[in-house]
């Protein structure tokens, strides 16, 4: 089944918005754009928030798009360049998965 | 099935301790979801069974997701499913090692990971893992069983650290021998030797185990995590 990239991107943005809602300070909010960093020094997420984001995205993909995947499988963890580095790479990674 | 209030998952509910725990917590008002490789033996409007191998990753993920999708909450996970095999280490085939680690370690890991994702979403959860008195007793003839359950115990402690910020507690209970299938093949003198090494020299009961689990999963036990309670003063 081909995954609709636009819908996946919207799902990831929805999860990011949930995190932003918890942050009153504009400076600490994540921008809704594909270049937004999710891990590393330039990311505004600490490790726990990042885990929470991935869990939320998994749940939304399952509930809203019927895509049941685990974003923490060997494929993701063994890639030389982490698919979690920014929104674009994460969305591309999700779309590359066989569901 | 009827929708009770709190939702609990118990693994290995076809017989023994798991079956008792499922019936006990149904009696306490929980909606219980259980699993085993074999057909269910519990009939209740508050119980639903899944036939699966606890080390089957896609099957476990599917079970947990379907429960969470339907109920929007999983309050308690009890990793009870266990496999034991008594043998001298020099006579233990690798296949026994693999079988025990699959059920005891992989199964506990998979259910903990998948259920914790749901619990983290709800910022609440209680995970209880079954280990064994054989760990502190360092029982000879049970090296692999002890090794696998020791892995579960240490896993539980690190899990407790990693999940604390999500308001999820993780603890272990280590039962003494209880009259179940798991010890049916153990010679009587061996059981007696184990009982002699306990502070309280008798077989455990199902109630002894649920008593500790009641404590771990109580709302008021929010400050209890990463702990192991061994029964019988082992």
Short mmCIF file of C-alpha atoms in Angstrom, two decimals:
data_model
loop_
_atom_site.label_atom_id
_atom_site.label_comp_id
_atom_site.label_asym_id
_atom_site.label_seq_id
_atom_site.Cartn_x
_atom_site.Cartn_y
_atom_site.Cartn_z
CA UNK A 1 0.00 0.00 0.00
CA UNK A 2 1.46 3.37 -1.02
CA UNK A 3 1.52 5.90 1.76
CA UNK A 4 0.26 9.42 1.06
CA UNK A 5 3.21 11.67 1.95
CA UNK A 6 1.07 14.75 2.47
CA UNK A 7 -1.09 12.94 5.02
CA UNK A 8 1.96 11.64 6.87
CA UNK A 9 3.42 15.16 6.97
CA UNK A 10 0.14 16.49 8.38
CA UNK A 11 0.21 13.75 11.01
CA UNK A 12 3.74 14.61 12.07
CA UNK A 13 2.80 18.31 12.24
CA UNK A 14 -0.23 17.44 14.38
CA UNK A 15 2.05 15.62 16.84
CA UNK A 16 4.45 18.57 16.91
CA UNK A 17 1.55 20.95 17.54
CA UNK A 18 0.58 18.85 20.57
CA UNK A 19 4.07 19.41 21.97
CA UNK A 20 3.93 23.13 21.11
CA UNK A 21 0.64 23.49 22.97
CA UNK A 22 2.45 22.50 26.15
CA UNK A 23 5.06 25.23 25.57
CA UNK A 24 4.01 28.78 26.28
CA UNK A 25 7.37 30.23 25.33
CA UNK A 26 7.41 30.87 21.55
CA UNK A 27 11.19 30.40 21.49
CA UNK A 28 10.91 26.78 22.62
CA UNK A 29 8.24 25.83 20.09
CA UNK A 30 9.07 23.72 17.05
CA UNK A 31 8.44 25.25 13.65
CA UNK A 32 6.05 23.40 11.36
CA UNK A 33 8.41 22.98 8.46
CA UNK A 34 10.29 20.05 6.95
CA UNK A 35 13.73 21.33 7.99
CA UNK A 36 12.84 21.35 11.69
CA UNK A 37 15.43 19.33 13.58
CA UNK A 38 14.14 16.54 15.86
CA UNK A 39 17.38 15.20 17.34
CA UNK A 40 20.82 16.61 17.99
CA UNK A 41 22.06 19.91 19.35
CA UNK A 42 19.88 22.02 17.08
CA UNK A 43 16.73 20.25 18.19
CA UNK A 44 14.43 21.86 20.72
CA UNK A 45 13.40 18.44 22.02
CA UNK A 46 15.12 16.70 24.89
CA UNK A 47 15.37 12.91 24.71
CA UNK A 48 12.15 12.32 26.64
CA UNK A 49 10.13 14.75 24.53
CA UNK A 50 11.54 13.09 21.44
CA UNK A 51 10.39 9.66 22.69
CA UNK A 52 6.97 11.15 23.42
CA UNK A 53 6.81 12.62 19.91
CA UNK A 54 7.64 9.29 18.26
CA UNK A 55 5.03 7.49 20.38
CA UNK A 56 2.42 10.10 19.48
CA UNK A 57 3.22 9.87 15.77
CA UNK A 58 2.95 6.06 15.86
CA UNK A 59 -0.44 6.30 17.56
CA UNK A 60 -1.75 8.92 15.13
CA UNK A 61 -0.56 6.96 12.11
CA UNK A 62 -2.44 3.91 13.43
CA UNK A 63 -5.58 5.75 14.54
CA UNK A 64 -5.98 8.30 11.77
CA UNK A 65 -4.36 6.70 8.73
CA UNK A 66 -4.58 3.01 9.62
CA UNK A 67 -0.79 2.70 9.23
CA UNK A 68 0.49 0.32 11.88
CA UNK A 69 4.27 0.58 12.04
CA UNK A 70 6.97 0.64 14.67
CA UNK A 71 9.30 3.56 14.19
CA UNK A 72 11.91 1.89 16.36
CA UNK A 73 12.64 -1.17 14.27
CA UNK A 74 16.08 -2.44 13.22
CA UNK A 75 15.80 -0.67 9.88
CA UNK A 76 15.52 2.75 11.53
CA UNK A 77 18.20 2.07 14.10
CA UNK A 78 20.74 0.65 11.66
CA UNK A 79 20.70 3.51 9.15
CA UNK A 80 23.94 5.47 8.87
CA UNK A 81 21.97 8.72 8.81
CA UNK A 82 19.21 8.70 11.39
CA UNK A 83 15.76 8.98 9.84
CA UNK A 84 14.78 10.95 12.93
CA UNK A 85 17.10 13.90 12.28
CA UNK A 86 14.39 16.23 10.95
CA UNK A 87 10.75 16.28 9.88
CA UNK A 88 11.55 15.65 6.23
CA UNK A 89 13.75 12.60 6.86
CA UNK A 90 11.18 11.17 9.28
CA UNK A 91 8.31 11.59 6.82
CA UNK A 92 10.40 10.09 4.00
CA UNK A 93 11.32 7.18 6.25
CA UNK A 94 7.68 6.49 7.18
CA UNK A 95 6.71 6.59 3.50
CA UNK A 96 9.50 4.10 2.68
CA UNK A 97 8.14 1.48 5.06
CA UNK A 98 6.17 -1.45 3.78
CA UNK A 99 2.77 -1.58 5.45
CA UNK B 1 -17.62 -7.65 26.22
CA UNK B 2 -18.71 -5.19 28.89
CA UNK B 3 -16.53 -2.17 29.39
CA UNK B 4 -15.23 -2.04 32.92
CA UNK B 5 -13.28 0.89 34.23
CA UNK B 6 -9.60 0.07 34.48
CA UNK B 7 -7.83 -1.97 31.84
CA UNK B 8 -5.24 -4.63 32.61
CA UNK B 9 -3.15 -6.88 30.39
CA UNK B 10 -1.87 -10.15 31.82
CA UNK B 11 0.31 -12.50 29.79
CA UNK B 12 0.11 -16.27 30.14
CA UNK B 13 -3.48 -16.52 31.38
CA UNK B 14 -4.38 -20.02 30.25
CA UNK B 15 -3.40 -21.68 33.51
CA UNK B 16 -1.60 -21.36 36.83
CA UNK B 17 -0.77 -17.98 38.33
CA UNK B 18 -1.84 -16.07 35.21
CA UNK B 19 -5.30 -17.62 35.17
CA UNK B 20 -5.72 -16.95 38.87
CA UNK B 21 -4.60 -13.32 38.49
CA UNK B 22 -6.97 -12.73 35.56
CA UNK B 23 -9.95 -14.09 37.49
CA UNK B 24 -8.90 -12.24 40.64
CA UNK B 25 -8.66 -8.87 38.92
CA UNK B 26 -11.86 -9.41 36.95
CA UNK B 27 -13.42 -9.93 40.38
CA UNK B 28 -11.99 -6.59 41.43
CA UNK B 29 -13.66 -4.79 38.53
CA UNK B 30 -10.87 -4.68 35.98
CA UNK B 31 -11.36 -5.39 32.31
CA UNK B 32 -8.67 -7.97 31.66
CA UNK B 33 -7.02 -8.79 28.35
CA UNK B 34 -5.01 -11.99 28.45
CA UNK B 35 -2.96 -14.09 26.09
CA UNK B 36 -1.41 -17.49 25.70
CA UNK B 37 -0.37 -19.79 22.90
CA UNK B 38 -3.30 -22.09 23.64
CA UNK B 39 -7.04 -21.56 23.68
CA UNK B 40 -8.56 -19.49 26.52
CA UNK B 41 -9.84 -21.12 29.69
CA UNK B 42 -11.50 -18.05 31.19
CA UNK B 43 -15.08 -17.13 30.39
CA UNK B 44 -16.17 -13.69 31.51
CA UNK B 45 -17.76 -10.59 30.01
CA UNK B 46 -14.81 -8.65 31.40
CA UNK B 47 -12.21 -10.83 29.72
CA UNK B 48 -10.85 -11.03 26.20
CA UNK B 49 -8.22 -13.51 25.06
CA UNK B 50 -5.57 -13.33 22.36
CA UNK B 51 -3.86 -16.50 21.11
CA UNK B 52 -0.23 -15.57 20.52
CA UNK B 53 3.39 -16.23 21.34
CA UNK B 54 4.63 -13.44 23.63
CA UNK B 55 7.88 -13.28 21.64
CA UNK B 56 6.05 -12.68 18.33
CA UNK B 57 6.71 -8.96 17.82
CA UNK B 58 4.02 -8.16 15.21
CA UNK B 59 1.38 -10.16 17.13
CA UNK B 60 2.17 -8.41 20.42
CA UNK B 61 2.13 -4.96 18.81
CA UNK B 62 -1.19 -5.75 17.11
CA UNK B 63 -2.77 -6.99 20.36
CA UNK B 64 -1.68 -3.96 22.38
CA UNK B 65 -2.69 -1.46 19.70
CA UNK B 66 -6.11 -3.01 19.24
CA UNK B 67 -6.76 -2.82 23.00
CA UNK B 68 -5.58 0.77 23.23
CA UNK B 69 -7.55 1.78 20.15
CA UNK B 70 -10.70 0.32 21.67
CA UNK B 71 -10.26 1.38 25.29
CA UNK B 72 -7.95 4.42 25.08
CA UNK B 73 -6.21 3.29 28.24
CA UNK B 74 -4.08 0.49 29.62
CA UNK B 75 -3.61 0.95 33.34
CA UNK B 76 -1.76 -2.20 34.35
CA UNK B 77 0.51 -4.73 32.66
CA UNK B 78 1.44 -7.97 34.41
CA UNK B 79 4.16 -9.88 32.57
CA UNK B 80 3.39 -13.32 33.94
CA UNK B 81 4.03 -15.68 31.00
CA UNK B 82 7.00 -17.80 31.91
CA UNK B 83 8.86 -20.90 30.85
CA UNK B 84 11.07 -22.99 33.10
CA UNK B 85 13.17 -26.04 32.55
CA UNK B 86 15.14 -27.76 35.24
CA UNK B 87 18.39 -29.31 34.15
CA UNK B 88 22.05 -29.47 35.02
CA UNK B 89 23.92 -26.91 32.96
CA UNK B 90 26.05 -29.65 31.37
CA UNK B 91 22.90 -31.34 30.12
CA UNK B 92 21.03 -28.27 28.93
CA UNK B 93 20.42 -28.03 25.19
CA UNK B 94 20.67 -24.62 23.53
CA UNK B 95 17.08 -24.99 22.38
CA UNK B 96 15.96 -24.87 26.05
CA UNK B 97 17.96 -21.68 26.56
CA UNK B 98 16.39 -20.09 23.51
CA UNK B 99 12.88 -21.13 24.53
CA UNK B 100 13.25 -19.71 28.05
CA UNK B 101 14.78 -16.44 26.89
CA UNK B 102 12.12 -16.01 24.22
CA UNK B 103 9.25 -16.31 26.65
CA UNK B 104 10.78 -14.79 29.77
CA UNK B 105 12.94 -12.01 28.37
CA UNK B 106 11.76 -11.23 24.84
CA UNK B 107 8.10 -11.51 25.85
CA UNK B 108 8.52 -9.23 28.84
CA UNK B 109 10.48 -6.74 26.76
CA UNK B 110 7.96 -6.65 23.91
CA UNK B 111 4.89 -6.25 26.10
CA UNK B 112 6.61 -3.66 28.28
CA UNK B 113 7.67 -1.61 25.26
CA UNK B 114 4.35 -1.71 23.46
CA UNK B 115 2.19 -1.14 26.54
CA UNK B 116 4.49 1.59 27.89
CA UNK B 117 3.93 3.57 24.68
CA UNK B 118 0.20 3.63 25.47
CA UNK B 119 0.77 4.33 29.16
CA UNK B 120 3.15 7.18 28.28
CA UNK B 121 0.41 8.75 26.18
CA UNK B 122 -1.91 8.68 29.18
CA UNK B 123 0.87 9.65 31.61
CA UNK B 124 -0.07 6.76 33.91
CA UNK B 125 0.76 3.10 34.24
CA UNK B 126 1.76 0.21 36.44
CA UNK B 127 3.98 -2.60 35.17
CA UNK B 128 4.62 -5.69 37.28
CA UNK B 129 6.98 -8.42 36.14
CA UNK B 130 7.07 -11.93 37.57
CA UNK B 131 10.55 -13.13 38.51
CA UNK B 132 11.46 -15.92 40.93
CA UNK B 133 12.79 -16.80 44.36
CA UNK B 134 15.32 -18.94 42.48
CA UNK B 135 17.34 -15.74 41.81
CA UNK B 136 18.39 -14.97 45.41
CA UNK B 137 18.58 -18.70 46.23
CA UNK B 138 20.89 -19.23 43.22
CA UNK B 139 19.21 -22.58 42.70
CA UNK B 140 21.32 -25.27 41.13
CA UNK B 141 19.64 -26.98 38.21
CA UNK B 142 17.94 -23.74 37.22
CA UNK B 143 20.87 -21.76 35.83
CA UNK B 144 19.18 -20.70 32.61
CA UNK B 145 15.83 -19.99 34.22
CA UNK B 146 17.59 -17.88 36.86
CA UNK B 147 19.65 -16.14 34.17
CA UNK B 148 16.54 -15.25 32.17
CA UNK B 149 14.59 -14.05 35.22
CA UNK B 150 17.61 -12.08 36.45
CA UNK B 151 17.56 -10.36 33.08
CA UNK B 152 13.88 -9.53 33.64
CA UNK B 153 14.59 -8.19 37.12
CA UNK B 154 17.40 -5.87 35.98
CA UNK B 155 15.43 -4.88 32.90
CA UNK B 156 12.57 -3.88 35.18
CA UNK B 157 14.84 -1.65 37.23
CA UNK B 158 16.20 0.23 34.23
CA UNK B 159 12.72 0.35 32.71
CA UNK B 160 11.55 1.98 35.93
CA UNK B 161 14.14 4.72 35.50
CA UNK B 162 13.33 5.34 31.86
CA UNK B 163 9.57 5.44 32.40
CA UNK B 164 9.46 7.35 35.69
CA UNK B 165 8.90 10.70 34.00
CA UNK B 166 5.80 9.28 32.29
CA UNK B 167 4.32 8.43 35.69
CA UNK B 168 4.73 4.71 35.02
CA UNK B 169 6.02 2.48 37.81
CA UNK B 170 7.76 -0.86 37.18
CA UNK B 171 8.32 -3.48 39.85
CA UNK B 172 8.95 -7.20 40.18
CA UNK B 173 7.55 -9.89 42.41
CA UNK B 174 9.51 -13.09 43.04
CA UNK B 175 7.23 -15.96 44.03
CA UNK B 176 8.31 -19.07 45.88
CA UNK B 177 7.17 -22.42 44.48
CA UNK B 178 3.38 -22.49 44.09
CA UNK B 179 1.55 -25.62 43.12
CA UNK B 180 1.39 -25.05 39.35
CA UNK B 181 2.47 -26.83 36.17
CA UNK B 182 5.77 -24.98 36.31
CA UNK B 183 6.97 -27.06 39.27
CA UNK B 184 5.03 -30.25 38.52
CA UNK B 185 8.13 -31.96 37.17
CA UNK B 186 10.39 -30.85 40.01
CA UNK B 187 11.15 -33.70 42.45
CA UNK B 188 9.52 -33.43 45.87
CA UNK B 189 12.85 -33.45 47.74
CA UNK B 190 14.04 -30.56 45.57
CA UNK B 191 10.96 -28.52 46.47
CA UNK B 192 11.49 -29.38 50.14
CA UNK B 193 15.10 -28.19 49.90
CA UNK B 194 13.90 -24.86 48.49
CA UNK B 195 11.29 -24.50 51.23
CA UNK B 196 13.93 -25.28 53.88
CA UNK B 197 16.03 -22.37 52.63
CA UNK B 198 13.16 -19.88 53.00
CA UNK B 199 12.45 -17.92 56.17
CA UNK B 200 8.84 -19.02 55.98
CA UNK B 201 8.97 -22.71 55.14
CA UNK B 202 5.89 -23.45 53.08
CA UNK B 203 4.72 -23.40 49.47
CA UNK B 204 3.47 -20.04 48.26
CA UNK B 205 -0.16 -19.43 47.39
CA UNK B 206 -1.76 -17.49 44.58
CA UNK B 207 -3.02 -15.04 47.20
CA UNK B 208 0.54 -14.36 48.38
CA UNK B 209 1.36 -13.20 44.86
CA UNK B 210 -1.76 -11.08 44.26
CA UNK B 211 -1.19 -9.42 47.63
CA UNK B 212 2.15 -8.00 46.43
CA UNK B 213 0.72 -7.06 43.04
CA UNK B 214 -2.18 -5.26 44.77
CA UNK B 215 0.43 -3.17 46.56
CA UNK B 216 2.46 -2.41 43.43
CA UNK B 217 -0.53 -1.38 41.30
CA UNK B 218 -2.33 0.68 43.94
CA UNK B 219 -2.79 4.36 43.05
CA UNK B 220 -1.14 5.12 46.38
CA UNK B 221 2.03 3.25 45.28
CA UNK B 222 3.04 6.08 42.91
CA UNK B 223 6.35 6.43 44.80
CA UNK B 224 7.24 2.71 44.60
CA UNK B 225 9.26 1.77 41.53
CA UNK B 226 12.28 -0.32 40.49
CA UNK B 227 11.70 -2.68 43.41
CA UNK B 228 11.62 -6.46 43.75
CA UNK B 229 9.72 -8.21 46.50
CA UNK B 230 10.61 -11.84 47.09
CA UNK B 231 8.04 -13.93 48.87
CA UNK B 232 8.78 -16.22 51.79
CA UNK B 233 11.82 -14.23 52.90
CA UNK B 234 14.10 -15.80 50.32
#
